[in-house]
């Protein structure tokens, strides 16, 4: 089987659309609401989850046959915790301001349902390369939603993008956009549009 066989391409692509971890599986909602008031922390959080999901999938896939089933969850948590610690230290070293904005949410990646779900449902039963692609796909699917919500909230909440003024200086900003409630509303709208689109596709077949 080639590295980018049809099956592997589906593993990578499905979480970006048809089986998105937030829009379809409704996982990782808490961090999606908490870190999307601005675009920069949303991007960093998305990338962090993508890297951790991909490499934790690979590690668990490599050692899956030697993990006793009764302690597999503990082993998965240890692997994820080690990767989260590494990522957290890198952020503090090279992007301290963003790490402060993300606060405890980087540490809470350890308990992110997306990670634990992919380790248990995919990495424990598949080889390293497909597991890596699955991790990348689910991480990017998660990051995509965070970036969309972060983009809208910062643009209309502050009139900026990545800290740079985009809308006219006279724009005072919409305070509602900076509140977690608006993140939930935007997320609901995205899920509604996504499900309506794919439902229409299914109906037309």
Coordinates of N, CA, C and O in Angstrom, one line a residue, residues 17-138:
X17 N -13.6 17.5 6.7 CA -15.0 17.8 6.2 C -16.0 16.9 6.8 O -16.8 17.3 7.7
X18 N -16.1 15.7 6.2 CA -17.2 14.8 6.5 C -17.3 14.3 7.9 O -18.3 14.1 8.5
X19 N -16.1 14.2 8.6 CA -16.0 13.6 9.9 C -15.2 14.6 10.8 O -14.4 14.1 11.6
X20 N -15.5 15.9 10.7 CA -14.7 16.8 11.5 C -14.9 16.6 13.0 O -16.1 16.4 13.4
X21 N -13.8 16.6 13.8 CA -14.0 16.3 15.2 C -14.9 17.3 16.0 O -15.5 16.9 17.0
X22 N -14.9 18.5 15.6 CA -15.8 19.5 16.3 C -17.2 19.5 15.7 O -18.2 19.4 16.4
X23 N -17.3 19.7 14.3 CA -18.6 19.8 13.7 C -19.4 18.6 13.7 O -20.7 18.6 13.7
X24 N -18.8 17.4 13.6 CA -19.6 16.1 13.5 C -19.5 15.4 14.8 O -20.6 14.9 15.3
X25 N -18.3 15.2 15.3 CA -18.2 14.4 16.6 C -18.4 15.2 17.8 O -18.6 14.7 18.9
X26 N -18.5 16.6 17.7 CA -18.7 17.5 18.8 C -17.7 17.3 19.9 O -18.1 17.1 21.1
X27 N -16.4 17.2 19.6 CA -15.4 17.0 20.6 C -14.5 18.3 20.6 O -14.4 19.0 19.6
X28 N -13.8 18.5 21.7 CA -12.9 19.7 21.8 C -13.6 21.0 21.9 O -13.1 22.1 21.6
X29 N -14.9 21.0 22.3 CA -15.7 22.3 22.3 C -15.2 23.3 23.3 O -15.1 24.5 23.0
X30 N -14.8 22.8 24.5 CA -14.4 23.8 25.5 C -13.2 24.7 25.1 O -13.3 25.9 25.2
X31 N -12.2 24.1 24.5 CA -11.0 24.9 24.1 C -11.4 25.8 22.9 O -10.9 26.9 22.7
X32 N -12.3 25.3 22.1 CA -12.8 26.0 20.9 C -13.5 27.3 21.3 O -13.4 28.3 20.7
X33 N -14.1 27.3 22.4 CA -14.8 28.5 23.0 C -13.9 29.4 23.7 O -14.0 30.6 23.7
X34 N -12.9 28.8 24.4 CA -12.0 29.5 25.3 C -10.9 30.3 24.7 O -10.5 31.3 25.2
X35 N -10.3 29.8 23.6 CA -9.1 30.4 23.0 C -9.3 31.1 21.7 O -8.3 31.4 21.0
X36 N -10.6 31.4 21.3 CA -10.8 31.9 20.0 C -11.2 33.4 20.0 O -11.7 33.9 19.0
X37 N -11.0 34.1 21.1 CA -11.3 35.5 21.1 C -10.4 36.3 20.2 O -10.7 37.4 19.8
X38 N -9.2 35.8 19.9 CA -8.3 36.3 19.0 C -7.7 35.3 18.1 O -7.7 34.1 18.4
X39 N -7.2 35.7 16.9 CA -6.8 34.7 15.9 C -5.5 34.0 16.3 O -5.3 32.8 16.0
X40 N -4.5 34.8 16.8 CA -3.2 34.2 17.0 C -3.2 33.0 18.0 O -2.7 32.0 17.7
X41 N -3.9 33.2 19.2 CA -3.9 32.0 20.1 C -4.7 30.8 19.5 O -4.4 29.7 19.8
X42 N -5.7 31.1 18.7 CA -6.5 30.1 18.0 C -5.6 29.3 17.1 O -5.6 28.0 17.0
X43 N -4.7 30.0 16.3 CA -3.8 29.3 15.4 C -2.8 28.5 16.2 O -2.6 27.3 15.8
X44 N -2.2 29.0 17.2 CA -1.2 28.3 18.0 C -1.8 27.1 18.7 O -1.2 26.0 18.7
X45 N -3.0 27.2 19.2 CA -3.7 26.1 19.9 C -4.0 25.0 18.8 O -3.8 23.8 19.1
X46 N -4.4 25.4 17.7 CA -4.7 24.4 16.6 C -3.5 23.7 16.2 O -3.5 22.4 16.0
X47 N -2.4 24.4 16.0 CA -1.1 23.8 15.6 C -0.6 22.8 16.7 O -0.1 21.7 16.5
X48 N -0.7 23.3 18.0 CA -0.3 22.5 19.1 C -1.0 21.1 19.2 O -0.4 20.1 19.3
X49 N -2.4 21.2 19.1 CA -3.2 20.0 19.1 C -2.8 19.1 17.9 O -2.8 17.9 18.0
X50 N -2.6 19.7 16.7 CA -2.2 18.9 15.5 C -1.0 18.1 15.7 O -0.9 16.9 15.5
X51 N 0.1 18.8 16.2 CA 1.4 18.2 16.5 C 1.3 17.1 17.5 O 1.8 16.0 17.3
X52 N 0.6 17.4 18.6 CA 0.5 16.4 19.7 C -0.3 15.2 19.3 O 0.0 14.1 19.5
X53 N -1.4 15.4 18.5 CA -2.3 14.3 18.1 C -1.5 13.4 17.1 O -1.6 12.2 17.2
X54 N -0.8 14.1 16.2 CA 0.0 13.3 15.2 C 1.0 12.4 15.8 O 1.1 11.2 15.6
X55 N 1.9 13.0 16.7 CA 3.0 12.3 17.2 C 2.6 11.3 18.3 O 3.2 10.2 18.5
X56 N 1.5 11.6 19.1 CA 1.0 10.7 20.1 C 0.4 9.4 19.4 O 0.6 8.3 19.8
X57 N -0.3 9.7 18.2 CA -0.8 8.6 17.4 C 0.3 7.7 17.0 O 0.2 6.4 17.0
X58 N 1.4 8.3 16.5 CA 2.6 7.5 16.0 C 3.2 6.6 17.1 O 3.4 5.4 16.9
X59 N 3.4 7.3 18.2 CA 4.1 6.6 19.3 C 3.2 5.4 19.8 O 3.7 4.3 20.0
X60 N 1.9 5.7 20.0 CA 1.0 4.6 20.5 C 0.9 3.5 19.5 O 0.9 2.3 19.8
X61 N 0.9 3.9 18.2 CA 0.8 2.9 17.1 C 2.1 2.0 17.1 O 1.9 0.7 17.0
X62 N 3.2 2.6 17.4 CA 4.5 1.8 17.4 C 4.5 0.8 18.5 O 4.9 -0.4 18.3
X63 N 4.0 1.2 19.7 CA 4.2 0.3 20.9 C 2.9 -0.4 21.2 O 2.8 -1.1 22.2
X64 N 1.9 -0.3 20.3 CA 0.5 -0.8 20.6 C 0.5 -2.3 21.0 O -0.3 -2.7 21.9
X65 N 1.3 -3.1 20.4 CA 1.3 -4.5 20.6 C 2.0 -4.9 21.9 O 1.8 -6.0 22.4
X66 N 2.7 -4.0 22.5 CA 3.4 -4.3 23.8 C 2.7 -3.7 25.0 O 3.2 -3.8 26.1
X67 N 1.6 -2.9 24.7 CA 0.8 -2.3 25.8 C -0.2 -3.3 26.4 O -1.1 -3.7 25.6
X68 N -0.1 -3.6 27.7 CA -1.2 -4.4 28.3 C -2.5 -3.7 28.2 O -2.6 -2.5 28.5
X69 N -3.5 -4.4 27.8 CA -4.8 -3.7 27.6 C -5.4 -3.1 28.9 O -6.0 -2.0 28.8
X70 N -5.1 -3.6 30.0 CA -5.6 -3.1 31.3 C -5.0 -1.8 31.7 O -5.6 -1.0 32.5
X71 N -3.9 -1.4 31.1 CA -3.2 -0.1 31.5 C -3.1 0.8 30.2 O -2.3 1.7 30.3
X72 N -3.8 0.5 29.1 CA -3.5 1.2 27.9 C -3.9 2.7 28.0 O -3.2 3.5 27.5
X73 N -5.0 3.0 28.8 CA -5.3 4.4 29.0 C -4.3 5.2 29.7 O -3.9 6.3 29.4
X74 N -3.7 4.5 30.7 CA -2.6 5.2 31.5 C -1.4 5.4 30.6 O -0.8 6.5 30.6
X75 N -1.0 4.5 29.8 CA 0.1 4.6 28.8 C -0.2 5.8 27.8 O 0.7 6.6 27.6
X76 N -1.4 5.8 27.3 CA -1.8 6.9 26.4 C -1.7 8.3 27.1 O -1.2 9.2 26.5
X77 N -2.1 8.4 28.3 CA -2.1 9.6 29.0 C -0.6 10.1 29.3 O -0.3 11.2 29.2
X78 N 0.2 9.1 29.6 CA 1.6 9.4 29.8 C 2.3 10.0 28.5 O 3.0 10.9 28.6
X79 N 2.0 9.3 27.4 CA 2.6 9.8 26.1 C 2.1 11.2 25.8 O 2.9 12.1 25.4
X80 N 0.8 11.4 25.9 CA 0.2 12.7 25.6 C 0.8 13.8 26.6 O 1.1 14.9 26.2
X81 N 0.8 13.4 27.9 CA 1.3 14.4 28.9 C 2.8 14.8 28.6 O 3.1 16.0 28.7
X82 N 3.6 13.8 28.1 CA 5.0 14.1 27.8 C 5.1 15.1 26.6 O 5.8 16.1 26.6
X83 N 4.3 14.8 25.6 CA 4.3 15.7 24.4 C 3.7 17.1 24.7 O 4.2 18.1 24.2
X84 N 2.7 17.1 25.6 CA 2.1 18.4 26.0 C 3.1 19.3 26.7 O 3.2 20.5 26.5
X85 N 3.9 18.6 27.6 CA 4.9 19.3 28.4 C 6.0 19.9 27.5 O 6.4 21.0 27.6
X86 N 6.4 19.1 26.5 CA 7.4 19.6 25.5 C 6.8 20.8 24.7 O 7.5 21.8 24.6
X87 N 5.6 20.7 24.2 CA 5.0 21.8 23.5 C 4.9 23.0 24.3 O 5.1 24.2 23.9
X88 N 4.4 22.8 25.6 CA 4.2 23.9 26.5 C 5.5 24.7 26.8 O 5.6 25.9 26.8
X89 N 6.6 23.9 26.9 CA 7.9 24.5 27.2 C 8.4 25.3 25.9 O 9.0 26.4 26.1
X90 N 8.2 24.7 24.8 CA 8.6 25.4 23.5 C 7.8 26.7 23.4 O 8.4 27.8 23.0
X91 N 6.5 26.7 23.7 CA 5.7 27.9 23.6 C 6.2 29.0 24.6 O 6.3 30.2 24.2
X92 N 6.6 28.6 25.8 CA 7.1 29.5 26.8 C 8.4 30.1 26.4 O 8.7 31.3 26.7
X93 N 9.2 29.3 25.6 CA 10.5 29.8 25.2 C 10.5 30.7 24.0 O 11.2 31.7 23.9
X94 N 9.6 30.4 23.0 CA 9.6 31.1 21.8 C 8.3 32.0 21.5 O 8.3 32.8 20.6
X95 N 7.3 31.7 22.3 CA 6.0 32.5 22.1 C 5.4 32.7 23.4 O 4.2 32.3 23.7
X96 N 6.1 33.4 24.3 CA 5.7 33.5 25.7 C 4.3 34.3 25.8 O 3.5 33.9 26.6
X97 N 4.1 35.3 25.0 CA 2.9 36.1 25.1 C 1.7 35.2 24.8 O 0.6 35.3 25.4
X98 N 1.8 34.4 23.8 CA 0.7 33.5 23.4 C 0.5 32.4 24.4 O -0.6 32.1 24.7
X99 N 1.6 31.9 25.0 CA 1.4 30.9 26.1 C 0.7 31.4 27.3 O -0.1 30.7 27.9
X100 N 0.9 32.7 27.5 CA 0.2 33.4 28.6 C -1.3 33.5 28.3 O -2.2 33.3 29.1
X101 N -1.6 33.9 27.0 CA -3.0 34.0 26.6 C -3.7 32.6 26.6 O -4.9 32.5 27.0
X102 N -3.0 31.6 26.3 CA -3.6 30.2 26.3 C -3.8 29.7 27.7 O -4.6 28.8 27.9
X103 N -2.9 30.2 28.6 CA -3.0 29.9 30.0 C -3.1 28.4 30.2 O -2.2 27.6 29.7
X104 N -4.1 27.9 31.0 CA -4.1 26.5 31.3 C -4.6 25.6 30.2 O -4.5 24.3 30.3
X105 N -5.0 26.2 29.1 CA -5.6 25.3 28.0 C -4.6 24.5 27.3 O -5.0 23.5 26.7
X106 N -3.4 24.9 27.3 CA -2.3 24.0 26.7 C -2.2 22.7 27.5 O -2.2 21.6 27.0
X107 N -2.2 22.9 28.9 CA -2.1 21.7 29.7 C -3.3 20.8 29.6 O -3.2 19.6 29.7
X108 N -4.5 21.4 29.4 CA -5.7 20.7 29.3 C -5.8 19.9 28.0 O -6.8 19.1 27.8
X109 N -4.8 20.1 27.1 CA -4.8 19.2 25.9 C -4.7 17.8 26.3 O -5.2 16.9 25.5
X110 N -4.1 17.5 27.4 CA -4.0 16.1 27.9 C -5.3 15.4 28.0 O -5.4 14.2 27.7
X111 N -6.3 16.2 28.3 CA -7.7 15.6 28.5 C -8.6 15.8 27.3 O -9.8 15.5 27.4
X112 N -8.0 16.4 26.2 CA -8.8 16.6 25.0 C -9.4 15.3 24.5 O -8.7 14.4 24.2
X113 N -10.7 15.3 24.3 CA -11.4 14.1 23.9 C -11.0 13.7 22.5 O -11.0 12.5 22.1
X114 N -10.5 14.6 21.6 CA -10.1 14.3 20.3 C -8.9 13.4 20.3 O -8.8 12.4 19.7
X115 N -7.9 13.8 21.2 CA -6.7 13.0 21.3 C -7.0 11.6 21.8 O -6.5 10.6 21.2
X116 N -7.6 11.5 22.9 CA -7.9 10.2 23.5 C -8.7 9.4 22.6 O -8.5 8.1 22.5
X117 N -9.7 10.0 21.9 CA -10.5 9.2 21.0 C -9.7 8.7 19.8 O -9.9 7.5 19.4
X118 N -8.8 9.4 19.3 CA -8.0 8.9 18.1 C -7.0 7.9 18.6 O -6.8 6.9 17.8
X119 N -6.4 8.0 19.7 CA -5.5 7.0 20.2 C -6.2 5.7 20.4 O -5.7 4.6 20.0
X120 N -7.4 5.7 21.0 CA -8.2 4.5 21.4 C -8.8 3.9 20.1 O -8.8 2.7 19.9
X121 N -9.4 4.8 19.3 CA -10.1 4.3 18.1 C -9.3 4.0 16.9 O -9.7 3.2 16.0
X122 N -8.1 4.6 16.8 CA -7.4 4.5 15.5 C -5.9 4.0 15.8 O -5.5 2.9 15.2
X123 N -5.2 4.7 16.6 CA -3.7 4.3 16.7 C -3.5 2.9 17.3 O -2.6 2.3 17.0
X124 N -4.4 2.5 18.2 CA -4.3 1.2 18.8 C -4.6 0.1 17.9 O -4.3 -1.1 18.2
X125 N -5.1 0.4 16.7 CA -5.5 -0.7 15.7 C -4.8 -0.5 14.4 O -5.1 -1.3 13.4
X126 N -4.0 0.5 14.2 CA -3.4 0.8 12.9 C -1.9 1.0 12.9 O -1.3 1.3 14.0
X127 N -1.3 0.9 11.8 CA 0.2 1.1 11.7 C 0.5 2.6 11.8 O -0.3 3.5 11.7
X128 N 1.8 2.9 12.1 CA 2.3 4.3 12.3 C 1.9 5.3 11.3 O 1.5 6.4 11.6
X129 N 2.1 5.0 10.0 CA 1.9 6.0 9.0 C 0.4 6.4 8.9 O 0.1 7.6 8.9
X130 N -0.5 5.5 8.8 CA -1.9 5.9 8.8 C -2.3 6.6 10.1 O -3.1 7.5 10.0
X131 N -1.7 6.2 11.2 CA -2.0 6.8 12.5 C -1.5 8.3 12.4 O -2.2 9.2 13.0
X132 N -0.4 8.5 11.8 CA 0.2 9.9 11.7 C -0.8 10.7 10.9 O -1.1 11.9 11.2
X133 N -1.2 10.2 9.7 CA -2.2 10.9 8.9 C -3.5 11.2 9.6 O -4.1 12.3 9.4
X134 N -4.0 10.2 10.3 CA -5.2 10.4 11.1 C -5.0 11.6 12.1 O -5.9 12.4 12.3
X135 N -3.9 11.6 12.8 CA -3.6 12.6 13.8 C -3.5 14.0 13.1 O -4.1 15.0 13.6
X136 N -2.8 14.1 11.9 CA -2.7 15.3 11.2 C -4.1 15.8 10.8 O -4.5 17.0 10.9
X137 N -4.9 14.9 10.2 CA -6.2 15.2 9.7 C -7.1 15.7 10.8 O -7.8 16.8 10.6
X138 N -7.2 15.0 11.9 CA -8.1 15.4 13.0 C -7.6 16.7 13.7 O -8.4 17.6 14.0

